[in-house]
PDB file of C-alpha atoms in Angstrom:
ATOM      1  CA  UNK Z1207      -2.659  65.479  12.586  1.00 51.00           C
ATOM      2  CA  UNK Z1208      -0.533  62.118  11.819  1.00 53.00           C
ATOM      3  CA  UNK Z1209      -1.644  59.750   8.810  1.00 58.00           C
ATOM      4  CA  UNK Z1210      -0.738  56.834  10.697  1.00 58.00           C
ATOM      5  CA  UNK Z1211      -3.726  54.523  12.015  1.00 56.00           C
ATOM      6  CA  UNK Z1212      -4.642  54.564  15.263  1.00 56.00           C
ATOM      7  CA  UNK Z1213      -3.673  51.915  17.890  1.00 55.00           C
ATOM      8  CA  UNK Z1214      -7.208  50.466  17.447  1.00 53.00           C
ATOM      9  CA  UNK Z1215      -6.587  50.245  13.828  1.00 53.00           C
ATOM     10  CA  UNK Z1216      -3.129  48.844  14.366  1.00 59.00           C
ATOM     11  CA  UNK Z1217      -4.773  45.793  16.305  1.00 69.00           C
ATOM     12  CA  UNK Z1218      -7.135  44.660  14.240  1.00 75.00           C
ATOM     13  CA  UNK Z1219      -6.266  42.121  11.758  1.00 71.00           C
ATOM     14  CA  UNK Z1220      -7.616  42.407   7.974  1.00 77.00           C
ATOM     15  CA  UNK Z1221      -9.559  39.384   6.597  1.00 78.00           C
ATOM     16  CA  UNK Z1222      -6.693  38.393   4.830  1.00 74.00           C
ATOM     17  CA  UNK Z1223      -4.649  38.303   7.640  1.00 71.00           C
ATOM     18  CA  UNK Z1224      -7.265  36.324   9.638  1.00 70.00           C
ATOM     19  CA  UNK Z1225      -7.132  33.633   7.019  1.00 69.00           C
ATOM     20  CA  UNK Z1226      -3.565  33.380   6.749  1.00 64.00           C
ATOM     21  CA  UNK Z1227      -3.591  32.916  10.686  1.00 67.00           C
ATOM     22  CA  UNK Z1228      -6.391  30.216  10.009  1.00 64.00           C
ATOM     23  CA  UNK Z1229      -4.360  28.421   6.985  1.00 63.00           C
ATOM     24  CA  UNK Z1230      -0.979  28.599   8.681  1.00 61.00           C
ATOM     25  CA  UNK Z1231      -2.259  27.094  11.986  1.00 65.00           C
ATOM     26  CA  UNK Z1232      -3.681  24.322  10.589  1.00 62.00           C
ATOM     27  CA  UNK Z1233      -0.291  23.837   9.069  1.00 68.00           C
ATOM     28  CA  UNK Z1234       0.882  23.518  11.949  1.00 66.00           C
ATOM     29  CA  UNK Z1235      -1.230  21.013  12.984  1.00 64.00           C
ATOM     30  CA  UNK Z1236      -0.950  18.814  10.725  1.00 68.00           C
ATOM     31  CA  UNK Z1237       2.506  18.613  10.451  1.00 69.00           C
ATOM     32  CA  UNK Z1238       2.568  18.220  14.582  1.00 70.00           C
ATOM     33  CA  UNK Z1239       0.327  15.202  13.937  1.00 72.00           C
ATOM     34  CA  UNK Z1240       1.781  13.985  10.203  1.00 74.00           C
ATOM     35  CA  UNK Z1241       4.661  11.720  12.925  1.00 78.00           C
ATOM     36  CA  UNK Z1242       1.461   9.758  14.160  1.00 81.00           C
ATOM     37  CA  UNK Z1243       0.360   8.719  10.289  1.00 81.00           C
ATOM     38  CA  UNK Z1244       4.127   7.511   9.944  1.00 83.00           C
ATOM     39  CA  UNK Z1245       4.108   5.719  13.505  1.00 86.00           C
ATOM     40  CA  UNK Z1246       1.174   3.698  12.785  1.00 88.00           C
ATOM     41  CA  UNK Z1247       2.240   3.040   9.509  1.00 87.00           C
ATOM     42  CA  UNK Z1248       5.203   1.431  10.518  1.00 88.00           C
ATOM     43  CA  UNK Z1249       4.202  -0.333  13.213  1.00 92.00           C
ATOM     44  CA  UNK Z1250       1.345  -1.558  11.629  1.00 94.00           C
ATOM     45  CA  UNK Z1251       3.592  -3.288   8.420  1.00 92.00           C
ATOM     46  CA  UNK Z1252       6.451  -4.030  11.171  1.00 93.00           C
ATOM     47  CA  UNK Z1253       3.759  -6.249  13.254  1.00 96.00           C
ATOM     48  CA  UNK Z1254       2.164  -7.554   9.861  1.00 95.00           C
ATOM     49  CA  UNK Z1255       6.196  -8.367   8.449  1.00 94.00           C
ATOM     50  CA  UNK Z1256       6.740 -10.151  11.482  1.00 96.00           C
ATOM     51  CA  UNK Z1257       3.232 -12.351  11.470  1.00 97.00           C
ATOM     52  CA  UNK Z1258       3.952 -13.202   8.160  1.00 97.00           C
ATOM     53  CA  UNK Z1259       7.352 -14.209   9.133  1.00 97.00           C
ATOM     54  CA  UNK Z1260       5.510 -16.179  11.742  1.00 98.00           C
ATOM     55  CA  UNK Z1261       2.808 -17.775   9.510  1.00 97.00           C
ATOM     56  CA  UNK Z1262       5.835 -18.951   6.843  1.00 97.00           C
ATOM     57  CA  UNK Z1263       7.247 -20.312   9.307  1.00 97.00           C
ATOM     58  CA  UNK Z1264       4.091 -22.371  10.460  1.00 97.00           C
ATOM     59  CA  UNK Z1265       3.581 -23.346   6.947  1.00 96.00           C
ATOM     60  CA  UNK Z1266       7.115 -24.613   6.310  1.00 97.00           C
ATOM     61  CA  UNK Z1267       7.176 -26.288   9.779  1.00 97.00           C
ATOM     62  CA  UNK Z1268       3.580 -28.027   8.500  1.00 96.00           C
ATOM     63  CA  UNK Z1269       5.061 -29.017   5.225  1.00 96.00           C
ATOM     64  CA  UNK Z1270       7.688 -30.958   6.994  1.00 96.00           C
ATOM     65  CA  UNK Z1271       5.409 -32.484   9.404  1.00 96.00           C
ATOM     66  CA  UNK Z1272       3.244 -33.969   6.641  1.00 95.00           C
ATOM     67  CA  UNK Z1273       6.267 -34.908   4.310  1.00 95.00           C
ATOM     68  CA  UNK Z1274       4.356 -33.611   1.323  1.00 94.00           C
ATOM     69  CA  UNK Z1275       4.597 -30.193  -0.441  1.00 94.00           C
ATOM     70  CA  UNK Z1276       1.383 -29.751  -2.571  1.00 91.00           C
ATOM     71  CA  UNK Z1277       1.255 -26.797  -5.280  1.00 89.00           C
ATOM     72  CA  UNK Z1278      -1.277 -24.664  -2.416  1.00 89.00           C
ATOM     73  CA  UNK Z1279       1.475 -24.951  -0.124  1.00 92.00           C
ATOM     74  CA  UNK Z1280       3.972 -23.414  -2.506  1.00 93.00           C
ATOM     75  CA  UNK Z1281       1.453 -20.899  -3.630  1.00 91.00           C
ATOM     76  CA  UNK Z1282       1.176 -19.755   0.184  1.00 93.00           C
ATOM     77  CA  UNK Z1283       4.691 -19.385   0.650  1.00 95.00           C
ATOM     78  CA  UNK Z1284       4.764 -16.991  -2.528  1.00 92.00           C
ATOM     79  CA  UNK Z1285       2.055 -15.251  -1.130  1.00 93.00           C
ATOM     80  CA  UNK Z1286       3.893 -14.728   1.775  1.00 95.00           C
ATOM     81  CA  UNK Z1287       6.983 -13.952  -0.511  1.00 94.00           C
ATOM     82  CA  UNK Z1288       5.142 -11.290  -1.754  1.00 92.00           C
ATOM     83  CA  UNK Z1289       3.778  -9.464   1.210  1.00 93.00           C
ATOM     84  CA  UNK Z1290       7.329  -9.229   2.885  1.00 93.00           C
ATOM     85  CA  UNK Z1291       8.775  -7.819   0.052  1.00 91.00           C
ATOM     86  CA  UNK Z1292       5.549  -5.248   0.214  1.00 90.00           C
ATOM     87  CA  UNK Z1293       6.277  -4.254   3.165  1.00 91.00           C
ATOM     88  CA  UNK Z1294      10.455  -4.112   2.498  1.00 90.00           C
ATOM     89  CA  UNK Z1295       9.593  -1.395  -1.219  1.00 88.00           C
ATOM     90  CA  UNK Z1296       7.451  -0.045   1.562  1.00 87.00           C
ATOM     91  CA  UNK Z1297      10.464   0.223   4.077  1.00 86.00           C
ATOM     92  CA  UNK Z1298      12.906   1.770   1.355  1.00 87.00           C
ATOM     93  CA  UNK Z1299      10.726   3.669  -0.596  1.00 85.00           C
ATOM     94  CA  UNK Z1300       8.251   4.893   1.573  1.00 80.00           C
ATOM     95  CA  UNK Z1301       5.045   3.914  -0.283  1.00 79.00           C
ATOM     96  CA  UNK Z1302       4.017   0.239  -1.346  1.00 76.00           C
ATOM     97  CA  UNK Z1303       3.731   0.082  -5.125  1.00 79.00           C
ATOM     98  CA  UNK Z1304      -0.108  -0.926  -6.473  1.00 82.00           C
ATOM     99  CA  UNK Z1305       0.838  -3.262  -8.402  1.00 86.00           C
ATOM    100  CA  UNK Z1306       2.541  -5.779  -5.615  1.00 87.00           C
ATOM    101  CA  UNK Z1307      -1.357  -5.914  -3.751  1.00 90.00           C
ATOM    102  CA  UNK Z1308      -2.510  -6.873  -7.408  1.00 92.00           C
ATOM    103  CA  UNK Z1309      -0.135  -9.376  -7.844  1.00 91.00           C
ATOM    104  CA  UNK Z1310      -0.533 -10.792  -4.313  1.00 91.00           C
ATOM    105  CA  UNK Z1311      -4.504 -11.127  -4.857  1.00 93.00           C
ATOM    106  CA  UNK Z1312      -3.298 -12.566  -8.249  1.00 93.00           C
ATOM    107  CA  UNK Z1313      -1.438 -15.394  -6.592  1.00 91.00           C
ATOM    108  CA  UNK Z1314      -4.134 -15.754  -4.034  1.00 92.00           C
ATOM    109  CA  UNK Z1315      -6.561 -16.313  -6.486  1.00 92.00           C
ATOM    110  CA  UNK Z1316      -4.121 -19.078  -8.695  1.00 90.00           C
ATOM    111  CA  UNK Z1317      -4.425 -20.547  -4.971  1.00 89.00           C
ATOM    112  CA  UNK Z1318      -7.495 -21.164  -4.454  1.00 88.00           C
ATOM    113  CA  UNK Z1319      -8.247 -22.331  -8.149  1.00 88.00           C
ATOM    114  CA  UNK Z1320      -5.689 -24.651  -7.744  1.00 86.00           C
ATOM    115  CA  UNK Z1321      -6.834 -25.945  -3.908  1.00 85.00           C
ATOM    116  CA  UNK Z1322     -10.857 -26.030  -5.009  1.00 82.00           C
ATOM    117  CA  UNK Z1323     -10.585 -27.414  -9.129  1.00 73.00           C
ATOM    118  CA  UNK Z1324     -11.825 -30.299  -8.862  1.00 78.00           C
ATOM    119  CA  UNK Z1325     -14.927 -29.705  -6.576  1.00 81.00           C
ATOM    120  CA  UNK Z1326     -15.516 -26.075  -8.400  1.00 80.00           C
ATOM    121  CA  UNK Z1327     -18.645 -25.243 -10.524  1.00 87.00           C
ATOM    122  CA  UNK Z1328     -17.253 -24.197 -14.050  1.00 86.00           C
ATOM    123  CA  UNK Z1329     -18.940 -21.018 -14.066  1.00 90.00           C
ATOM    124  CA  UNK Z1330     -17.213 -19.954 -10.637  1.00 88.00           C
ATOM    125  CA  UNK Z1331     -13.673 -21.476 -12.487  1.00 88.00           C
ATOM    126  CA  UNK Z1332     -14.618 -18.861 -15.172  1.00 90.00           C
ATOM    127  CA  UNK Z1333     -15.171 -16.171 -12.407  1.00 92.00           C
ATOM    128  CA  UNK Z1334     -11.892 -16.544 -10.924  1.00 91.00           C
ATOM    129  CA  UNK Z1335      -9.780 -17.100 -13.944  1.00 92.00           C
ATOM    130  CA  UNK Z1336     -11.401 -13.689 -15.484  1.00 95.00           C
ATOM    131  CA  UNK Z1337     -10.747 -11.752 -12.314  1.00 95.00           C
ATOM    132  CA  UNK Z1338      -7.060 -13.076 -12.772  1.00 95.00           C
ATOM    133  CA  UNK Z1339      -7.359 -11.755 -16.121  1.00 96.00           C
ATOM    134  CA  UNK Z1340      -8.899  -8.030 -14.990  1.00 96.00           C
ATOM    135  CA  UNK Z1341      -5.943  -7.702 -12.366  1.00 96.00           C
ATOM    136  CA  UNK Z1342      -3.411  -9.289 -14.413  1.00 95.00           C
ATOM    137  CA  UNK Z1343      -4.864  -5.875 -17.288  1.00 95.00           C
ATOM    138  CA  UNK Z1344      -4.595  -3.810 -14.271  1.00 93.00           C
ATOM    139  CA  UNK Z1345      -0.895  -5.041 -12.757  1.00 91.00           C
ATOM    140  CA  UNK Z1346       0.055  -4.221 -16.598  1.00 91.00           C
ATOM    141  CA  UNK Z1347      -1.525  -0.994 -16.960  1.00 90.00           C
ATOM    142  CA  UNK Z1348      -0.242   0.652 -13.632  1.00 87.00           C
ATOM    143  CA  UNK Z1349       3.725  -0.741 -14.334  1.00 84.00           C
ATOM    144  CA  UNK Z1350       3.060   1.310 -17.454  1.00 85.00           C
ATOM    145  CA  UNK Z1351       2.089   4.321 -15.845  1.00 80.00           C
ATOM    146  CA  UNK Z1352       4.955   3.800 -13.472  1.00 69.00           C
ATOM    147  CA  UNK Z1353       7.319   3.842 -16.603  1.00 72.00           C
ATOM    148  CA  UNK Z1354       5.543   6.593 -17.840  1.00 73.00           C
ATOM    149  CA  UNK Z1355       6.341   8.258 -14.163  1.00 70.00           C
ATOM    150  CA  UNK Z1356       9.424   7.659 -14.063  1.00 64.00           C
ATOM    151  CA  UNK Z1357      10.451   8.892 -17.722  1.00 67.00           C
ATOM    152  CA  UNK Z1358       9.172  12.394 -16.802  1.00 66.00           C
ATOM    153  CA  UNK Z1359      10.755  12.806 -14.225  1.00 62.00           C
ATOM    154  CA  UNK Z1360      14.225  11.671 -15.888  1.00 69.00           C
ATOM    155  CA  UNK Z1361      12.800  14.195 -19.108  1.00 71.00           C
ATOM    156  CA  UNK Z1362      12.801  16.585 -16.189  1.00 68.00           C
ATOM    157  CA  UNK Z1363      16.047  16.504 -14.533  1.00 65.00           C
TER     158      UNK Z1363
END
């Protein structure tokens, strides 16, 4: 009598083998559907890059038409400034830095304070200019971490 296992035996797959199967297919998987998160992602900031390009454009071609460029109408353009060069860190790094949203809500909000001073309740003034202050704390503190980041992985190397 042989000590090998049986053909029966030899068929069925241990637990551990069963979960590896289960583990490794969804591998699979996901990797077979990780090019559709990196399609849509770059489609999506292509066709944002290029409406942005469009709106600039709208806004420059409105700042001629009126003859007059007003502080909101720079603060737009910087705004717009800001998202295309988003979306080109996002292009040659592949992933958009946190702090370039914060800054672009920053500017946003300098905007509007700027467009609605003079008809703005002071306590809504002191709203805005403190959420300026909370993301301007938070742009600060996430460029540190970056530097922090990066100066491991140079300690690293």
């Amino acid at each position: 009598m042989s000590n090998e296992p049986s053909d029966s035996e030899k068929q069925k797959p241990s637990p551990v083998d069963r979960v590896l199967d289960v583990i490794l297919e969804r591998n699979r998987l996901n990797r077979r559907l990780h090019w559709t998160t990196i399609v849509s992602e770059k489609t999506l900031l292509a066709i944002i890059g290029m409406l942005t390009v469009v709106a600039s454009a709208d806004a420059i071609f409105s700042i001629i038409i009126a003859r007059e460029v007003t502080l909101p109408d720079l603060f737009l353009l910087f705004i717009y400034v800001e998202i295309i060069g988003m979306i080109g860190a996002f292009y040659s790094t592949n992933r958009i830095p946190v702090t370039l949203p914060i800054i672009i809500a920053i500017t946003a909000l300098c905007r509007l304070i700027v467009m609605q001073s003079k008809e703005m309740d002071a306590l809504t003034l002191l709203a805005e200019a403190g959420a300026i202050f909370v993301l301007s704390g938070a742009a600060y503190l996430m460029s540190l971490k970056d530097k922090m980041s990066l100066e491991k992985l140079e300690n690293r190397e």
